[in-house]
Short mmCIF file of C-alpha atoms in Angstrom, two decimals:
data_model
loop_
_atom_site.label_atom_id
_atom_site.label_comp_id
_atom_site.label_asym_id
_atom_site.label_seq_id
_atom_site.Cartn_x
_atom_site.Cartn_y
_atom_site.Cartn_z
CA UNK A 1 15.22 -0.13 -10.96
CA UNK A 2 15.70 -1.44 -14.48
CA UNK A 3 14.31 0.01 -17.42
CA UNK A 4 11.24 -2.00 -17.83
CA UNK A 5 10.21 -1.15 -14.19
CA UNK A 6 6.51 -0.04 -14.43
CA UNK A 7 4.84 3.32 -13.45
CA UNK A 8 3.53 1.81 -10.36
CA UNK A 9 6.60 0.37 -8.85
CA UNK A 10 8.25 3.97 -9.36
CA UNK A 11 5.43 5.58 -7.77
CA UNK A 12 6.09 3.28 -4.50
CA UNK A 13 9.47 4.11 -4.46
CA UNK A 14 8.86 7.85 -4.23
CA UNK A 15 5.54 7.46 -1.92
CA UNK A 16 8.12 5.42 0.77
CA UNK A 17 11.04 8.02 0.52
CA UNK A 18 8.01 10.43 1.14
CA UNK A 19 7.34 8.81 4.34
CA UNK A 20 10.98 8.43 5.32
CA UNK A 21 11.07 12.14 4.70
CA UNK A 22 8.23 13.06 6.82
CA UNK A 23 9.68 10.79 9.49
CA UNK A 24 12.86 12.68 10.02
CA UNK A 25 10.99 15.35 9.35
CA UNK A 26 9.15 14.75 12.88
CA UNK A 27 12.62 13.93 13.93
CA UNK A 28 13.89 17.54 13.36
CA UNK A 29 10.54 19.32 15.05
CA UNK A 30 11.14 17.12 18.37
CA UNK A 31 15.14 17.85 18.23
CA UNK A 32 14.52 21.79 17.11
CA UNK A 33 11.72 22.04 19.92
CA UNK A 34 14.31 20.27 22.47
CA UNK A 35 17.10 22.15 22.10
CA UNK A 36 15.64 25.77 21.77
CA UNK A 37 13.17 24.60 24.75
CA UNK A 38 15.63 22.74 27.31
CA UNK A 39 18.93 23.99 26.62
CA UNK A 40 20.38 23.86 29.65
CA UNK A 41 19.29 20.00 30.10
CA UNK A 42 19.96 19.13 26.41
CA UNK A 43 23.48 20.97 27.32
CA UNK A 44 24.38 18.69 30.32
CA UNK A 45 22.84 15.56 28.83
CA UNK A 46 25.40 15.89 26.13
CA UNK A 47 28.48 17.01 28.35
CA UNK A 48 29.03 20.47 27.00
CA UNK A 49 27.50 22.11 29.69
CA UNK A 50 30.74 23.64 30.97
CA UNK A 51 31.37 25.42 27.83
CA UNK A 52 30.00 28.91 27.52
CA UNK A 53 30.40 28.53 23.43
CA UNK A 54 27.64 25.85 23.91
CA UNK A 55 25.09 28.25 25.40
CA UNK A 56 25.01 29.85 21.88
CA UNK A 57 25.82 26.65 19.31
CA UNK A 58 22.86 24.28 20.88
CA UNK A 59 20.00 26.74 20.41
CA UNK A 60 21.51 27.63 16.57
CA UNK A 61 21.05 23.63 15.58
CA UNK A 62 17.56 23.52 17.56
CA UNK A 63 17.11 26.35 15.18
CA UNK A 64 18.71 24.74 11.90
CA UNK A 65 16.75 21.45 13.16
CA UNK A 66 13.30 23.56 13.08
CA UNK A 67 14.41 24.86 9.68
CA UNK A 68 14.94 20.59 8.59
CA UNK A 69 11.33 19.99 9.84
CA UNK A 70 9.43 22.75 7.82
CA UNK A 71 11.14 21.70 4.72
CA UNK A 72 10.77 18.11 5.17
CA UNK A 73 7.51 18.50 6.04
CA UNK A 74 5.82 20.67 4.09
CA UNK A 75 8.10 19.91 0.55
CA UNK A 76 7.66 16.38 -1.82
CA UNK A 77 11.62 17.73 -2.63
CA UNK A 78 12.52 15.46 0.00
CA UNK A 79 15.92 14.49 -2.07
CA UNK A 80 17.23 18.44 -1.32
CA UNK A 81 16.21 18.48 2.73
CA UNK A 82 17.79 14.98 2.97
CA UNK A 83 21.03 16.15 2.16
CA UNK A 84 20.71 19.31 3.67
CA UNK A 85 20.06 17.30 7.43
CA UNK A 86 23.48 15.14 6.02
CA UNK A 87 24.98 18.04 5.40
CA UNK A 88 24.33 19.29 9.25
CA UNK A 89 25.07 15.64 10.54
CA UNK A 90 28.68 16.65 9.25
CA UNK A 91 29.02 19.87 10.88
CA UNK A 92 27.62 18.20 14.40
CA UNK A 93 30.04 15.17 13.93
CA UNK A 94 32.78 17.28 13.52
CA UNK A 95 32.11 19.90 16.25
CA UNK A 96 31.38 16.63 18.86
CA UNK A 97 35.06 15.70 18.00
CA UNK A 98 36.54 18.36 19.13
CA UNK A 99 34.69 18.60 22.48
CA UNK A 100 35.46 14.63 22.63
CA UNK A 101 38.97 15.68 22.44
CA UNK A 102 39.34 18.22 25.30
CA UNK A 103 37.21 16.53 27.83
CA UNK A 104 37.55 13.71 30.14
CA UNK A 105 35.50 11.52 32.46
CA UNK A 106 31.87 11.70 32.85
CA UNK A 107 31.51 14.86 30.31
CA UNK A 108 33.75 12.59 27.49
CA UNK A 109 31.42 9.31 28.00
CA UNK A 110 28.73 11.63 27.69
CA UNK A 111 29.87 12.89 24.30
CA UNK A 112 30.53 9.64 23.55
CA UNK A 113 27.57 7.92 23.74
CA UNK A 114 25.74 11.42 22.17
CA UNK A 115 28.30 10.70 19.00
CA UNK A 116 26.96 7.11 18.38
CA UNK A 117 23.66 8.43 18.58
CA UNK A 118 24.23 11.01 15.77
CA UNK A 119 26.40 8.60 13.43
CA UNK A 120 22.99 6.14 13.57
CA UNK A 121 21.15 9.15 12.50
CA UNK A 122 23.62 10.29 10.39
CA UNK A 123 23.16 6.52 7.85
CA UNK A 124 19.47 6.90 8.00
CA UNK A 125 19.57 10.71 6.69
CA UNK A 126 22.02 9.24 3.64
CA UNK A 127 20.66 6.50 3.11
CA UNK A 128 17.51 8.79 2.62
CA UNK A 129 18.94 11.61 0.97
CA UNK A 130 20.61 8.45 -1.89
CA UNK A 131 16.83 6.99 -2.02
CA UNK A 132 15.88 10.09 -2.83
CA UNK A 133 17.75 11.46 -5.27
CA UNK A 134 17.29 7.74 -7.04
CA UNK A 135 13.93 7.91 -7.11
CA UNK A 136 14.06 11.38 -8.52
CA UNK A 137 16.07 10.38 -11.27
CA UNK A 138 14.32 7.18 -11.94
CA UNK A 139 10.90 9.03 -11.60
CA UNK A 140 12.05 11.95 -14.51
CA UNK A 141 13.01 9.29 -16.63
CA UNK A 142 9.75 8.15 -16.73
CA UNK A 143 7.95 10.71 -16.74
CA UNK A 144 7.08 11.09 -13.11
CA UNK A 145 8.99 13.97 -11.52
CA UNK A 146 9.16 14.88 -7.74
CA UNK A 147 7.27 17.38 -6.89
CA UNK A 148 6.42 18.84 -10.35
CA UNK A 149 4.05 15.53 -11.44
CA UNK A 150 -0.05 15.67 -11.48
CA UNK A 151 -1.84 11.99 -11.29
CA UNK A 152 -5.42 12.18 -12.57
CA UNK A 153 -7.76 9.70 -12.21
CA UNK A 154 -11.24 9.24 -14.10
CA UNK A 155 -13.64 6.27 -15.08
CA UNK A 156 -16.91 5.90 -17.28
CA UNK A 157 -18.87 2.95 -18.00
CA UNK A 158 -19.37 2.45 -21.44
CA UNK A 159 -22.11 0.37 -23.15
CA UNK A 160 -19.98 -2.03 -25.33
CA UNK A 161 -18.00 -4.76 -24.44
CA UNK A 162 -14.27 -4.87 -23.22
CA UNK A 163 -12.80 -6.19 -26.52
CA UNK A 164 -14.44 -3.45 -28.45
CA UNK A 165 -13.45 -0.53 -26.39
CA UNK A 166 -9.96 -1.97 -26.24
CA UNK A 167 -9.62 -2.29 -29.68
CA UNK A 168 -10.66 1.47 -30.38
CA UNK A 169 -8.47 2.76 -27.82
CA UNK A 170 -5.42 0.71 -29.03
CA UNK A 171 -6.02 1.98 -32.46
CA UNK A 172 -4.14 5.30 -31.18
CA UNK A 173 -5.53 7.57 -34.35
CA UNK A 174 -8.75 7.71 -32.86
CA UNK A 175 -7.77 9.23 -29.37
CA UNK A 176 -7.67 12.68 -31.04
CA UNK A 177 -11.46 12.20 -31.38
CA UNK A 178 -12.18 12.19 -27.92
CA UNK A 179 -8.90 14.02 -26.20
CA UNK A 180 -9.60 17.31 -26.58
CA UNK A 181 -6.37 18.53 -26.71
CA UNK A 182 -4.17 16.04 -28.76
CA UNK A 183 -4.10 17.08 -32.50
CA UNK A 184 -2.63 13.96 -33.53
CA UNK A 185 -1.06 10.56 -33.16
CA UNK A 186 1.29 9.01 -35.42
CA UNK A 187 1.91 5.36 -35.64
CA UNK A 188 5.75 5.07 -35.47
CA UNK A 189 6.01 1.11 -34.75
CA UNK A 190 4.17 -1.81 -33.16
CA UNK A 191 4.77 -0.12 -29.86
CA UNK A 192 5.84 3.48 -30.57
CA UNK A 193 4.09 6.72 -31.65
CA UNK A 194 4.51 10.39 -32.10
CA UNK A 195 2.15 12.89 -30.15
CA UNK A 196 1.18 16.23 -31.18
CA UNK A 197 -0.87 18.45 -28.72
CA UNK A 198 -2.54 21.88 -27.93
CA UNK A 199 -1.69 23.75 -25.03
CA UNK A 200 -2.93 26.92 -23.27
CA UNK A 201 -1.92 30.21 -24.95
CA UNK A 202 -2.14 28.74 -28.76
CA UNK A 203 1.19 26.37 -27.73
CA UNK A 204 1.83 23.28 -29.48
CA UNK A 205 3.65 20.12 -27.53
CA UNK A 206 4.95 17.26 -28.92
CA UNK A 207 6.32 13.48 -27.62
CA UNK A 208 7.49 9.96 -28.64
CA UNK A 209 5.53 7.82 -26.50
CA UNK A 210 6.06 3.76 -26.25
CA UNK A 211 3.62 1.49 -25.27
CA UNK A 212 5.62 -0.85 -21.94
CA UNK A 213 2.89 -3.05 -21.13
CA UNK A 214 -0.21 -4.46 -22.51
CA UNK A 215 -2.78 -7.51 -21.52
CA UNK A 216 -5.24 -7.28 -24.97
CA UNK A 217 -8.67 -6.72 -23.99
CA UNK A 218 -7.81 -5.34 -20.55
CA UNK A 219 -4.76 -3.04 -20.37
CA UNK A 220 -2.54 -0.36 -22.03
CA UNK A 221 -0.24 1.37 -20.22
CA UNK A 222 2.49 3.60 -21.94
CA UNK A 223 4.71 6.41 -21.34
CA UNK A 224 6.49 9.32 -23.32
CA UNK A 225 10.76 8.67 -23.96
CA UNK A 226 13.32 11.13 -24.81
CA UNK A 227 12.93 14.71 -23.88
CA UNK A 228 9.65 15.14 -24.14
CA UNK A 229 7.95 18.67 -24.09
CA UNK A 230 5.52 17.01 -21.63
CA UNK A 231 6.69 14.19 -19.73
CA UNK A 232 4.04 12.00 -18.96
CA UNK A 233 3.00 8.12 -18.84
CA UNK A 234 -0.52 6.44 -18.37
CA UNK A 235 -2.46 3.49 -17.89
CA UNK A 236 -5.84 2.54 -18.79
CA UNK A 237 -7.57 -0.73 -18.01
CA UNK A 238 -11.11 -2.31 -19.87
CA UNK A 239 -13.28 -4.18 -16.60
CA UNK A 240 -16.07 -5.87 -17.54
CA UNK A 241 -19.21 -4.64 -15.56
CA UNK A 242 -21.04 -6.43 -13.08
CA UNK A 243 -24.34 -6.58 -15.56
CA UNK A 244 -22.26 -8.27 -17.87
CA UNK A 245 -22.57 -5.91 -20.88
CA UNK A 246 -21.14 -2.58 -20.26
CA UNK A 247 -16.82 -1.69 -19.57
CA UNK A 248 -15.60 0.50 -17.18
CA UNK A 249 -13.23 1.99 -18.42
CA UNK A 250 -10.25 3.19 -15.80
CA UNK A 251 -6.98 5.69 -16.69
CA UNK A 252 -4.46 6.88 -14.92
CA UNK A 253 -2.09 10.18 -16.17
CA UNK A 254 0.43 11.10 -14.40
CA UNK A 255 2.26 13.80 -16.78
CA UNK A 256 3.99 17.20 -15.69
CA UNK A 257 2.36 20.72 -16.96
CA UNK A 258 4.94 23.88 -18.35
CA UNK A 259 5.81 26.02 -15.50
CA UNK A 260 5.37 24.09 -12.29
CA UNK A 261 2.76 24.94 -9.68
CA UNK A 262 2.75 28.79 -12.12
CA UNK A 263 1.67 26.72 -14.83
CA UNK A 264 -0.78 24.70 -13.00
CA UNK A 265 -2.87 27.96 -12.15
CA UNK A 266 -2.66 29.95 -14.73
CA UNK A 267 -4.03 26.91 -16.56
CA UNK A 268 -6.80 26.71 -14.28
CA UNK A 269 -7.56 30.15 -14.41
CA UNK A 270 -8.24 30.27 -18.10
CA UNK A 271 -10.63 26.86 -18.20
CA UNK A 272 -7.26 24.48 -18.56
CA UNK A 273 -8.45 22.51 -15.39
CA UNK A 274 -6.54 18.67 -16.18
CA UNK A 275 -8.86 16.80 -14.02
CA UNK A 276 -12.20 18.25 -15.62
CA UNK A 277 -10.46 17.47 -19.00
CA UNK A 278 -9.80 13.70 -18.29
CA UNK A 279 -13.49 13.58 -17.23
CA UNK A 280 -14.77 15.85 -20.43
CA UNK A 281 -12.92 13.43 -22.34
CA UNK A 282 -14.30 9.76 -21.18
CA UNK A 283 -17.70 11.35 -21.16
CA UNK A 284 -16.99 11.74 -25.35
CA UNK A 285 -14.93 8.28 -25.88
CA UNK A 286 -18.36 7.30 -24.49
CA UNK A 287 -20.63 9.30 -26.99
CA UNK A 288 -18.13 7.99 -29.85
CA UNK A 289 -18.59 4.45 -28.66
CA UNK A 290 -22.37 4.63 -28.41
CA UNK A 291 -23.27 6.91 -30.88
CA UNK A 292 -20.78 7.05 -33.21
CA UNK A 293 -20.10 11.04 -32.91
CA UNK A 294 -19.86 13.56 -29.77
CA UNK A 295 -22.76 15.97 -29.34
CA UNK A 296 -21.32 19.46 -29.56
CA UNK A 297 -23.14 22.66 -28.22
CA UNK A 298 -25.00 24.98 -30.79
CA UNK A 299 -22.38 27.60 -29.45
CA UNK A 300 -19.28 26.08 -30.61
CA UNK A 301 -20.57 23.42 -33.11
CA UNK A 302 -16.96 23.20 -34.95
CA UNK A 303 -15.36 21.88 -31.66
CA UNK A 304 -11.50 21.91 -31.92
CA UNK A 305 -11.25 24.39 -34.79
CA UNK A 306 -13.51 26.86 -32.36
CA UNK A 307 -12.51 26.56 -28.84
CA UNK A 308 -9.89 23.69 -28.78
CA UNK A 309 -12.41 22.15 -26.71
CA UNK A 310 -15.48 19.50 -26.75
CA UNK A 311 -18.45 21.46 -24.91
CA UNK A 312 -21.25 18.73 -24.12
CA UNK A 313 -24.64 19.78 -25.11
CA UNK A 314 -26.96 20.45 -21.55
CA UNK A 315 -30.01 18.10 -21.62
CA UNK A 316 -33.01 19.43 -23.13
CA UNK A 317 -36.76 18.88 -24.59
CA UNK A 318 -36.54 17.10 -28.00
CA UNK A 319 -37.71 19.39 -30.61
CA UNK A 320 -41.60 19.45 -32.03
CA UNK A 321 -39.53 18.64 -35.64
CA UNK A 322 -37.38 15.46 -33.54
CA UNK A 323 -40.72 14.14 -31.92
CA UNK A 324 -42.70 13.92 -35.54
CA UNK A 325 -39.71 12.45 -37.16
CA UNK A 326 -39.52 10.24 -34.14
CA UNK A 327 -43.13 9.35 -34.69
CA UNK A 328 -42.74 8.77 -37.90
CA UNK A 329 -40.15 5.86 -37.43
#
């Protein structure tokens, strides 16, 4: 993966080691359930049945296998459980050479043919366990870390056309006026900027971002560099609508929050919810674009400055004073 590779083609790297993952992790439950189920058959199939030591080692990896399966299958750290099913590989290998050594006959082809079997399973769980941890290191580079990242997804339709919307958007000062929670963006080159945020608790982040690909009129897609406080990257693309007027307007964050899965709720818990902020904040690029300002509640008309949010105003009756000046036009 070179350094220009997009978000997208990261993202498929990770979802396929995912699936490898949860393939050996089904691997493991059938092996675990085997072995702790039939251990007298998986004994003799293997040729150690004439060793009392087995009756005791065979139900410990059915156990160790059962251990594999949970974490492969209920973790995205798929890079950690991959090596530790290598890890086991070499402990099996090593113990099937020794019984190799003091047998003969039928019990030795047995253990034989059981060896080959575990050395093919031993390259897939590598090769795994090296995808992963590449795509784990790829994926922080760029924002995207295993396990720890949150995608979010929103679109509006907005009643101007592509070009405009675009060219507001790309014109990164004015995201602060619809993001509720950046404080500002600073222009740092034709490409580059400098983020400044607000986070939960009264914390302040900050980023370099770059912009690494860009069709104008139809997409921006960019991502944060260096050690970021908050690695993240996004892409948003301009689609004309089918009535020939209107944009839709599509993004895509994927960004990690302080604290892990402890930050995550927490920040729910106190109103911090990221995928009702990504909505919250297309429904105001849209005010902006069609009105020219966003319509704050009478509770918190200073917006930012009184809850470092952008409350929308609940429909209501226009006011006897609106409709005579509304007449009156």
């Amino acid at each position: 993966m070179t350094q220009l590779a997009t978000r997208e083609a990261v993202e498929a790297r990770q979802d396929e080691v995912q699936r490898r993952g949860r393939g050996l992790g089904w691997m493991s439950l059938g092996l675990g359930v085997a072995q702790l189920a039939a251990t007298d058959t998986v004994r003799r199939i293997s040729g150690v049945d004439d060793s009392s030591t087995s009756r005791t080692v065979v139900p410990l990896v059915g156990a160790r296998e059962l251990v594999h399966a949970a974490g492969l299958l209920t973790s995205r750290r798929k890079s950690i459980w991959a090596w530790t099913r290598v890890a086991g590989d070499a402990m099996d290998l090593a113990s099937l050479g020794m019984a190799i050594a003091h047998r003969r006959g039928r019990r030795r082809r047995r253990l034989v043919g059981v060896t080959g079997a575990i050395v093919g399973i031993t390259v897939v769980d590598l090769l795994t366990a090296v995808q992963a941890t590449r795509a784990k290191r790829i994926g922080a580079a760029r924002g995207l870390r295993e396990g720890g990242s949150m995608e979010l997804t929103a679109t509006t339709t907005i009643r101007k056309a592509p070009p405009t919307v675009y060219a507001f958007w790309r014109d990164l000062g004015n995201l602060p006026t619809f993001m509720a929670h950046l404080e500002q963006i600073r222009t740092t080159g034709d490409r580059t900027s400098h983020w400044s945020a607000s986070a939960p608790f009264g914390k302040n982040v900050e980023w370099d971002a770059e912009i690494v690909d860009e069709t104008p009129g139809e997409k921006i897609a960019w991502r944060s560099t260096g050690n970021a406080d908050v690695p993240n990257a996004g892409t948003v693309r301009f689609v004309p609508a089918p009535e020939g007027v209107s944009t839709e307007v599509h993004v895509v964050l994927s960004y990690d929050i302080p604290g892990g899965a402890v930050g995550k709720a927490v920040a729910r818990y106190f109103g911090e919810e990221p995928h009702q902020q990504l909505d919250d904040d297309l429904r105001r690029l849209k005010q902006v674009l069609e009105t020219g300002e966003v319509v704050r509640s009478d509770g918190a008309p200073w917006g930012k400055r009184a809850r470092k949010e952008f409350p929308q105003r609940p429909a209501q009756p226009l006011s006897d004073s609106e409709l005579a000046k509304g007449a009156d036009a």
